[in-house]
Amino acid sequence: MKGYNLLIFLISFTVAFLGQQDTVHVHLIPHSHDDYGWIFSIQELYNNPSPFKGQGAVKNILNSVFTEVQKSPFRKFNQVEIGYLDIWWDSLTEEQRDTYKSLVQSGQIEILNGGWVMHDEATAYFEDIIENMTVGHLWVQDKLNITPTVGWQIDPFGHQNSNAALYSQMGLNAQWFARIDYQDYAQRSQNKEFEMIWSPEQNSGEQNYIFSAVNYKHYSPPQNFSFETDQPVTKQNIAQKAQEFVQYFQTMNQYYRGKHLLHTMGDDFAYSKANIYYENMDLLMEYINSHNDQYNMKILYSTPSNYLKELQKQNESYPVNKYDFLPYADKASAYWTGYFTSRPSIKGFTKDSGRYLQAIRNIFSVESILKISNQFKNNYQDIFKALQNFEQQVAMMMHHDAITGTERQKVAYDYIQRLNNGYSLIRDQLHPLLQEYTEKQINEKDIDYVQCNWNATITQCDITQQQLSQGLPVLLMIYNPSTTRQQLTRIKVPPISLLVLNVENSQIAADVICSNPQDDNDCDLYFVDKFEGYSFQYYKIKINVEKNSIVKPLKKEQSSDQINIDLSQSQSLSIDTMTLNFTLSTREKKQIKNDHIKSNKFFSQKHHSSKTKKSFQSSFQIQYNFYMSSTEVHQPSGAYVFRPAQTPNMPYSEIKSATVYQGEVVTVVLLDGTKTTTQLRFSSIYPQKQVCEVETFIHSIDVDDGIGKEVVMLINTNYKNDRKFFTDSNGLELQQRQINYRNTWVLNQTDPVSGNYYPIGAIIGLEDTQTKQRVLVVNDRSQGGTSLNEGEIEIMIHRRTLKDDDKGVSESLNEFDDIKPKQGLQQKVRHYIIFEKEKESTGRLIQNHLDSANQIFISKTSKKKFQLSQDFNNLFENSPLVSNKNPYLRVYLKQFEDYYTLRLYNIHDFENAEFKLDSKFQILDELTLTANQSKQAMLQNKYKWKADDGQIFQPSIQSNLDQEKQTNSMTIKPLQLRVFKISFVD
Ligand SMILES: *[C@@H]1O[C@H](CO)[C@@H](O)[C@H](O)[C@H]1NC(C)=O
Ligand SMILES: *[C@H]1O[C@H](CO)[C@@H](O)[C@H](O)[C@H]1NC(C)=O
C-alpha cells in the first residue's frame, strides 16, 4: 500500500512539475482567406473592398501585409491563393519582387497549398486538381523558388480521400481544414482527435499519408480578437485582454495533444489593414510572454511549417484515419450536399474544358517533337502563352466557389467569359495547325474548322446545317486522344439521307436518326469506326442518293410489348415498351461458336437453351422524380444545402412514349417525357460488355408555383445491395458508402435523404451481395447521388431553388436559360449505365472514354471525295504516345523549356499498366504530382509520424526508377499516377 501511495505521489508530483515547466506554445497563423471569385468577380475582389465588415480589397491585403511584415523579423504571414499573387506580382517593381522573395525564402511568409486557387474537393476531378496545383506550384517555383509543403483546405465543404492521397504525393507534409460534420467535430473533441494521420486505403497498395488537422475554430481568430473590427488592445485593458486570450488557449489545450497549439488569426479578406492586426498582436504577445510565470504560455507568430517542426520534436502519437469527411453538415438539417449538383452547366463546361485541355496539349507537345507544321514554328511563343492562359482558366474553375456553383449569377457569367476567352485564344492557335495537317494528310486547302458542342441541337451547329441542306459535303477531322479503339461518332445533321466516306473513299455504315420530339429537323448522324491511337482521321459526309439512311421508328407488333434486338453476335437488348424495362444480355465468345447457327434466334428461346443460361443478363428501368426544396426559415434548400421539403421523392416527368430506332450501328430508344427527353443508346463498340448511354435533356424547371425543385434520375435494378453502395473520390478510388452510417463516428441521422448524399465525380454503383455483379453509373460532370432503396441508384441531375440557404452567397439558385431567357436553365446531361462482373472494371473503361472523347473538327470542303496524292500519311505515327496500348492508361506529354513531363495515370481498379517509352527519349527523373520536385527528394524530406497503436508512418523510399531508366519502361499500379521528367534526344 505504501509503495502504491508513493507512486501516486511521484506521478502527481511529476505532472505538477512538468505542468509548470511545459509552457504551452501558441502558434498564431496570420492569414487571409481570399476567395477567387464568389459574391463578386475576381477583378472586383482584387480592386475593391467588399461591403462586408472588415473585408478589404485583395490588392490592399497584399500591399499591407507586405509592408507590415517587413517591420519586424518576428512577424509572419501565410499566403494561399496564387491566382491573386499573380495579378499583384505584375504591379511590383523588380526590387519589391526580390524583397517578397526573400521574405518567402526566410520563412517569414509561407506559401500554403500553393495552388492557383483553393480547390473544391467534392466536385473537382483529380486531373483538374493536379492541373491547378501544378500551375500554382510551378508559379511559386519560378517566381519564389520554393516548394510548398503544407496543404490549406480551410474552406471547402467536405474532404476526400483522394485529395489526401494526392496531397501526400505532391510532397505536402500536412494539411489543415475547417469544415467537418458538427457531430464528427464533437466526437473528435472528446477524444483529442482533431489531429490525425490520414492514410487512405489504396488499390495499388501504396501507402499515402498526410498529417491532417481540423481547425479548432473554423479559420477565424478567437472571439473578440478580430482586430480589424473588434476592440483594440490598450494600456487600460491589456491585462484583461491577455487573461481572456490565455484562457481561450488553456481551454483549447484540453482538446489537443502535446504542448503546441496552432490557431488561425485571420478571416475572409482580412489584413487589408494589416498594421492594426499586427500592432495589437504585438502588444498582446509582449504582455503574455513577459508574464510567463503567471500564464505559463508563449504566444508566437508562426506558420504551419514551424508548428510541424515543433510537433516533430514532441513524442506524441496520433490516431489514424482511413476515411473521407463527407457529407458535411454544420448543424442538423444543413447538409451541404446540394452543391454537388448546383449549376450543372458550369460543372459540365468545366469538365469539358479540362478534357479539351488534356487532348490539345498532347497535340501541341507531340508537334513540338515531330516538328510538322510552320504554324507551331512561327507562333511558338504565342501558343505557349495561350496554353498557359487556358491552363490558368481551367484551374480557376476549380475554386470551391466556382465549380461548386455557389457563386452569384453574375460571377458565374464572369467565370464563363474568362474560360471562353482562354478557350478561343488556344483554339485560334490550334485550328491553323490542324489546317496545315489537313493539307499534308489529305491534300485539301481552304479548310476552316469549327467544333460543335456534343449537347447542341442542329440549330446550334451551323456548319452541318448549312452545308448539308444545300447538298454540299462536310469534312470531319477527328483526333483520338487515346489508344486505338472502336468509337461511335455522333454529329448533328438535318433530316437528310447521308453517307460517310473514309479516306479510302469507302462507305462506312451510318445511321441518321431524328429523335428530338421538339424539333423534327434535329437529327444525329452516327457511324462506328476504328480510330488509331493518338492520331487524326478524316471523313466526308455527303448526301446519299442511293439509299435512305434515315432510320424509321420500329413499329410495335400488336401482339407483344416486347421488342428484341441484336446489338452484335454476343449482345442483345430486349425492351418491354409497357413497363419500360430494358434487358441487356451478353454471351461468352466461346459459346457463340458452338451456337453459331442459332445465334439469330437466340432471343426467342432465351428461356430454355442450356447455353443461354450461362449468359449474363441485366435489367433496369429509368425514372425521373423530384424533391420540393424546403423553404423552412431555419434552413432552406439552396446553392449549398440540399434540404427536401418532404420525402420520399415524387414523380417528376411522366414518360409519354417510347420509340425505338434500330439502325445499323446504333439502337436509340427515345423516351419522350413531360419534363424530360431521354435517349438511350446501345451500340456494339464494347464487345461482350453491357453498356447503355443515357442522354437526358431536362427542360426548364418550372417554379411558377413558387416551389423550388430538385430533379433526380432513378435507375432501378433487381440487385440486392443491402444498403451499401460506392462512389468515386475525385474520379479515383471507390469509397464504400452505407445508408445512415459513418465509418469513424456514431451518426445521429437527422436527414435520411440529404444526409446520405455523396459527391459523384465519375462513378456511383452498387454490388449484388450474392452474385458480386455490379451496376455502375458513370456521369459526364460532377453530381450528388445516393442509393436509398434496394437496387436503386439515385442521382440529382438539376436543381432550381427560390431561397438563399444562408451560407453566405445571399442569392437563390435560380438559373435562367441562355436560349430561352425567361425560363429556367435547360440542360442535357449524359450517363452511362454499366453492368459488370466481379473485377471487370468496365466502368473505368467508360470513364476513360468519356474523359478522352474524340475531338471532332468540322469544315466545309469543296471536294466530294478524298483525292490523296499518295498513301494516307498518319503524321503522328512516330508520336511517343502511340506506344500506349492500354485503354486504362492515360498518357500526357507536356513541353517545358528544355524538357518534357510525361504523366501516366492508370485508372484500372485492379491491374497494373505498363508503358514503354520511345528510345528517342530518356528518363531523367520521377517527379512529384505537381512536377515541382524530384519524388525521391520529396520522400526523403517527408515527415514521419507515430500512430496511437505504435505504427510508424514513413515513406518507403525504394523505387524501380533505376531499372526504369535503363529499360525505358514503366509500371503503373492500379489507380496510380506517376510523373516523369524526360528529355528528347533528337
Ligand atoms: C451545353 O454545354 C454548355 C457547355 O457545357 C453549357 O453551357 C450549356 O448550358 C449546355 N446546354 C445544354 C442544353 O445542355
Ligand atoms: C490547385 O490547388 C490549389 C491549392 O489548393 C487549389 O487552390 C486550386 O483550386 C487547385 N486547382 C484545382 C484545379 O483544383
Short mmCIF file of N, CA, C and O in Angstrom, two decimals, residues 73-127:
data_model
loop_
_atom_site.label_atom_id
_atom_site.label_comp_id
_atom_site.label_asym_id
_atom_site.label_seq_id
_atom_site.Cartn_x
_atom_site.Cartn_y
_atom_site.Cartn_z
N PRO A 73 11.23 41.07 -37.94
CA PRO A 73 11.54 39.71 -38.40
C PRO A 73 10.65 38.66 -37.72
O PRO A 73 10.60 37.52 -38.17
N PHE A 74 9.98 39.04 -36.62
CA PHE A 74 9.14 38.05 -35.93
C PHE A 74 7.78 37.90 -36.57
O PHE A 74 7.10 36.90 -36.41
N ARG A 75 7.37 38.94 -37.29
CA ARG A 75 6.04 38.88 -37.89
C ARG A 75 6.01 37.87 -39.02
O ARG A 75 6.95 37.77 -39.81
N LYS A 76 4.93 37.16 -39.08
CA LYS A 76 4.80 36.14 -40.13
C LYS A 76 3.49 36.36 -40.89
O LYS A 76 2.55 36.95 -40.36
N PHE A 77 3.44 35.81 -42.08
CA PHE A 77 2.16 35.78 -42.80
C PHE A 77 2.10 34.51 -43.64
O PHE A 77 3.13 33.95 -44.02
N ASN A 78 0.88 34.07 -43.89
CA ASN A 78 0.67 32.86 -44.67
C ASN A 78 -0.18 33.16 -45.89
O ASN A 78 -1.33 33.57 -45.76
N GLN A 79 0.42 32.99 -47.04
CA GLN A 79 -0.25 33.37 -48.30
C GLN A 79 -0.78 32.11 -48.98
O GLN A 79 -0.08 31.12 -49.08
N VAL A 80 -2.01 32.18 -49.48
CA VAL A 80 -2.60 30.98 -50.06
C VAL A 80 -2.83 31.09 -51.58
O VAL A 80 -2.15 30.43 -52.35
N GLU A 81 -3.75 31.91 -52.00
CA GLU A 81 -4.15 31.90 -53.41
C GLU A 81 -3.07 32.47 -54.34
O GLU A 81 -2.77 33.66 -54.30
N ILE A 82 -2.53 31.64 -55.20
CA ILE A 82 -1.50 32.08 -56.13
C ILE A 82 -2.13 32.89 -57.28
O ILE A 82 -1.52 33.79 -57.83
N GLY A 83 -3.38 32.60 -57.60
CA GLY A 83 -4.07 33.35 -58.65
C GLY A 83 -4.03 34.85 -58.38
O GLY A 83 -3.79 35.65 -59.28
N TYR A 84 -4.23 35.23 -57.13
CA TYR A 84 -4.17 36.65 -56.78
C TYR A 84 -2.73 37.17 -56.74
O TYR A 84 -2.44 38.28 -57.15
N LEU A 85 -1.87 36.31 -56.21
CA LEU A 85 -0.46 36.72 -56.12
C LEU A 85 0.05 37.06 -57.53
O LEU A 85 0.82 38.00 -57.72
N ASP A 86 -0.43 36.30 -58.49
CA ASP A 86 -0.01 36.52 -59.87
C ASP A 86 -0.47 37.88 -60.39
O ASP A 86 0.29 38.59 -61.06
N ILE A 87 -1.69 38.28 -60.07
CA ILE A 87 -2.16 39.61 -60.51
C ILE A 87 -1.33 40.70 -59.84
O ILE A 87 -0.89 41.65 -60.47
N TRP A 88 -1.13 40.51 -58.55
CA TRP A 88 -0.40 41.51 -57.76
C TRP A 88 1.05 41.64 -58.23
O TRP A 88 1.60 42.73 -58.31
N TRP A 89 1.63 40.51 -58.54
CA TRP A 89 3.03 40.45 -58.97
C TRP A 89 3.32 41.44 -60.10
O TRP A 89 4.35 42.09 -60.14
N ASP A 90 2.37 41.57 -61.00
CA ASP A 90 2.53 42.48 -62.13
C ASP A 90 2.68 43.93 -61.70
O ASP A 90 3.22 44.74 -62.43
N SER A 91 2.17 44.25 -60.51
CA SER A 91 2.21 45.64 -60.06
C SER A 91 3.50 45.95 -59.30
O SER A 91 3.72 47.08 -58.89
N LEU A 92 4.35 44.97 -59.07
CA LEU A 92 5.55 45.18 -58.26
C LEU A 92 6.76 45.54 -59.12
O LEU A 92 6.88 45.10 -60.26
N THR A 93 7.65 46.31 -58.54
CA THR A 93 8.94 46.55 -59.20
C THR A 93 9.83 45.34 -58.98
O THR A 93 9.57 44.52 -58.09
N GLU A 94 10.91 45.27 -59.75
CA GLU A 94 11.85 44.15 -59.58
C GLU A 94 12.36 44.10 -58.13
O GLU A 94 12.50 43.03 -57.55
N GLU A 95 12.62 45.26 -57.61
CA GLU A 95 13.16 45.33 -56.25
C GLU A 95 12.17 44.77 -55.23
O GLU A 95 12.53 44.03 -54.32
N GLN A 96 10.90 45.18 -55.41
CA GLN A 96 9.87 44.68 -54.49
C GLN A 96 9.73 43.16 -54.61
O GLN A 96 9.55 42.46 -53.63
N ARG A 97 9.82 42.70 -55.84
CA ARG A 97 9.72 41.26 -56.02
C ARG A 97 10.84 40.53 -55.28
O ARG A 97 10.62 39.52 -54.64
N ASP A 98 12.04 41.11 -55.39
CA ASP A 98 13.16 40.48 -54.68
C ASP A 98 12.93 40.46 -53.18
O ASP A 98 13.25 39.49 -52.50
N THR A 99 12.37 41.56 -52.69
CA THR A 99 12.11 41.62 -51.26
C THR A 99 11.09 40.56 -50.86
O THR A 99 11.26 39.84 -49.88
N TYR A 100 10.01 40.48 -51.64
CA TYR A 100 8.97 39.49 -51.33
C TYR A 100 9.59 38.09 -51.34
O TYR A 100 9.36 37.28 -50.45
N LYS A 101 10.38 37.85 -52.36
CA LYS A 101 11.02 36.54 -52.49
C LYS A 101 11.89 36.22 -51.28
O LYS A 101 11.86 35.11 -50.76
N SER A 102 12.62 37.24 -50.79
CA SER A 102 13.49 36.95 -49.66
C SER A 102 12.67 36.71 -48.39
O SER A 102 13.07 35.94 -47.52
N LEU A 103 11.51 37.36 -48.30
CA LEU A 103 10.63 37.10 -47.14
C LEU A 103 10.11 35.66 -47.17
O LEU A 103 9.96 35.02 -46.13
N VAL A 104 9.85 35.18 -48.37
CA VAL A 104 9.38 33.81 -48.51
C VAL A 104 10.53 32.84 -48.21
O VAL A 104 10.39 31.86 -47.48
N GLN A 105 11.69 33.18 -48.75
CA GLN A 105 12.87 32.32 -48.54
C GLN A 105 13.22 32.20 -47.06
O GLN A 105 13.59 31.13 -46.60
N SER A 106 13.08 33.29 -46.34
CA SER A 106 13.46 33.26 -44.93
C SER A 106 12.37 32.65 -44.06
O SER A 106 12.55 32.47 -42.87
N GLY A 107 11.23 32.35 -44.65
CA GLY A 107 10.15 31.72 -43.89
C GLY A 107 9.23 32.72 -43.20
O GLY A 107 8.31 32.33 -42.49
N GLN A 108 9.44 34.00 -43.42
CA GLN A 108 8.53 34.97 -42.80
C GLN A 108 7.16 34.93 -43.48
O GLN A 108 6.14 35.13 -42.86
N ILE A 109 7.18 34.73 -44.79
CA ILE A 109 5.92 34.48 -45.50
C ILE A 109 5.96 33.04 -45.96
O ILE A 109 6.93 32.61 -46.59
N GLU A 110 4.94 32.31 -45.59
CA GLU A 110 4.88 30.92 -46.06
C GLU A 110 3.77 30.79 -47.10
O GLU A 110 2.67 31.34 -46.93
N ILE A 111 4.08 30.07 -48.17
CA ILE A 111 3.07 29.80 -49.19
C ILE A 111 2.37 28.50 -48.81
O ILE A 111 3.01 27.44 -48.75
N LEU A 112 1.08 28.58 -48.53
CA LEU A 112 0.31 27.39 -48.17
C LEU A 112 -0.45 26.90 -49.39
O LEU A 112 -0.92 27.70 -50.20
N ASN A 113 -0.59 25.60 -49.51
CA ASN A 113 -1.26 24.99 -50.65
C ASN A 113 -0.47 25.24 -51.93
O ASN A 113 -0.02 24.33 -52.56
N GLY A 114 -0.34 26.51 -52.28
CA GLY A 114 0.43 26.84 -53.47
C GLY A 114 -0.29 26.52 -54.76
O GLY A 114 0.30 26.52 -55.83
N GLY A 115 -1.58 26.23 -54.66
CA GLY A 115 -2.36 26.01 -55.88
C GLY A 115 -2.83 27.33 -56.44
O GLY A 115 -2.73 28.37 -55.78
N TRP A 116 -3.33 27.29 -57.64
CA TRP A 116 -3.82 28.52 -58.24
C TRP A 116 -4.94 29.11 -57.40
O TRP A 116 -5.04 30.30 -57.19
N VAL A 117 -5.82 28.25 -56.94
CA VAL A 117 -6.91 28.65 -56.05
C VAL A 117 -7.02 27.56 -54.99
O VAL A 117 -6.33 26.55 -55.09
N MET A 118 -7.83 27.78 -53.99
CA MET A 118 -8.08 26.71 -53.03
C MET A 118 -9.20 25.87 -53.61
O MET A 118 -10.34 26.27 -53.59
N HIS A 119 -8.85 24.73 -54.17
CA HIS A 119 -9.84 24.00 -54.95
C HIS A 119 -10.90 23.33 -54.09
O HIS A 119 -10.67 23.01 -52.93
N ASP A 120 -12.04 23.14 -54.73
CA ASP A 120 -13.08 22.35 -54.08
C ASP A 120 -12.64 20.90 -54.09
O ASP A 120 -11.90 20.47 -54.96
N GLU A 121 -13.10 20.13 -53.11
CA GLU A 121 -12.71 18.72 -53.09
C GLU A 121 -13.81 17.78 -53.53
O GLU A 121 -13.54 16.73 -54.10
N ALA A 122 -15.06 18.15 -53.27
CA ALA A 122 -16.12 17.20 -53.57
C ALA A 122 -16.39 17.12 -55.06
O ALA A 122 -16.61 16.05 -55.61
N THR A 123 -16.37 18.26 -55.74
CA THR A 123 -16.81 18.27 -57.13
C THR A 123 -15.66 18.35 -58.12
O THR A 123 -15.87 18.25 -59.32
N ALA A 124 -14.44 18.55 -57.65
CA ALA A 124 -13.31 18.68 -58.58
C ALA A 124 -12.79 17.30 -58.99
O ALA A 124 -12.78 16.37 -58.19
N TYR A 125 -12.35 17.21 -60.21
CA TYR A 125 -11.86 15.95 -60.75
C TYR A 125 -10.35 15.86 -60.54
O TYR A 125 -9.66 16.88 -60.56
N PHE A 126 -9.85 14.66 -60.37
CA PHE A 126 -8.43 14.55 -59.99
C PHE A 126 -7.49 15.24 -60.98
O PHE A 126 -6.52 15.88 -60.61
N GLU A 127 -7.80 15.13 -62.26
CA GLU A 127 -6.91 15.73 -63.25
C GLU A 127 -6.91 17.24 -63.15
O GLU A 127 -5.89 17.89 -63.34
#
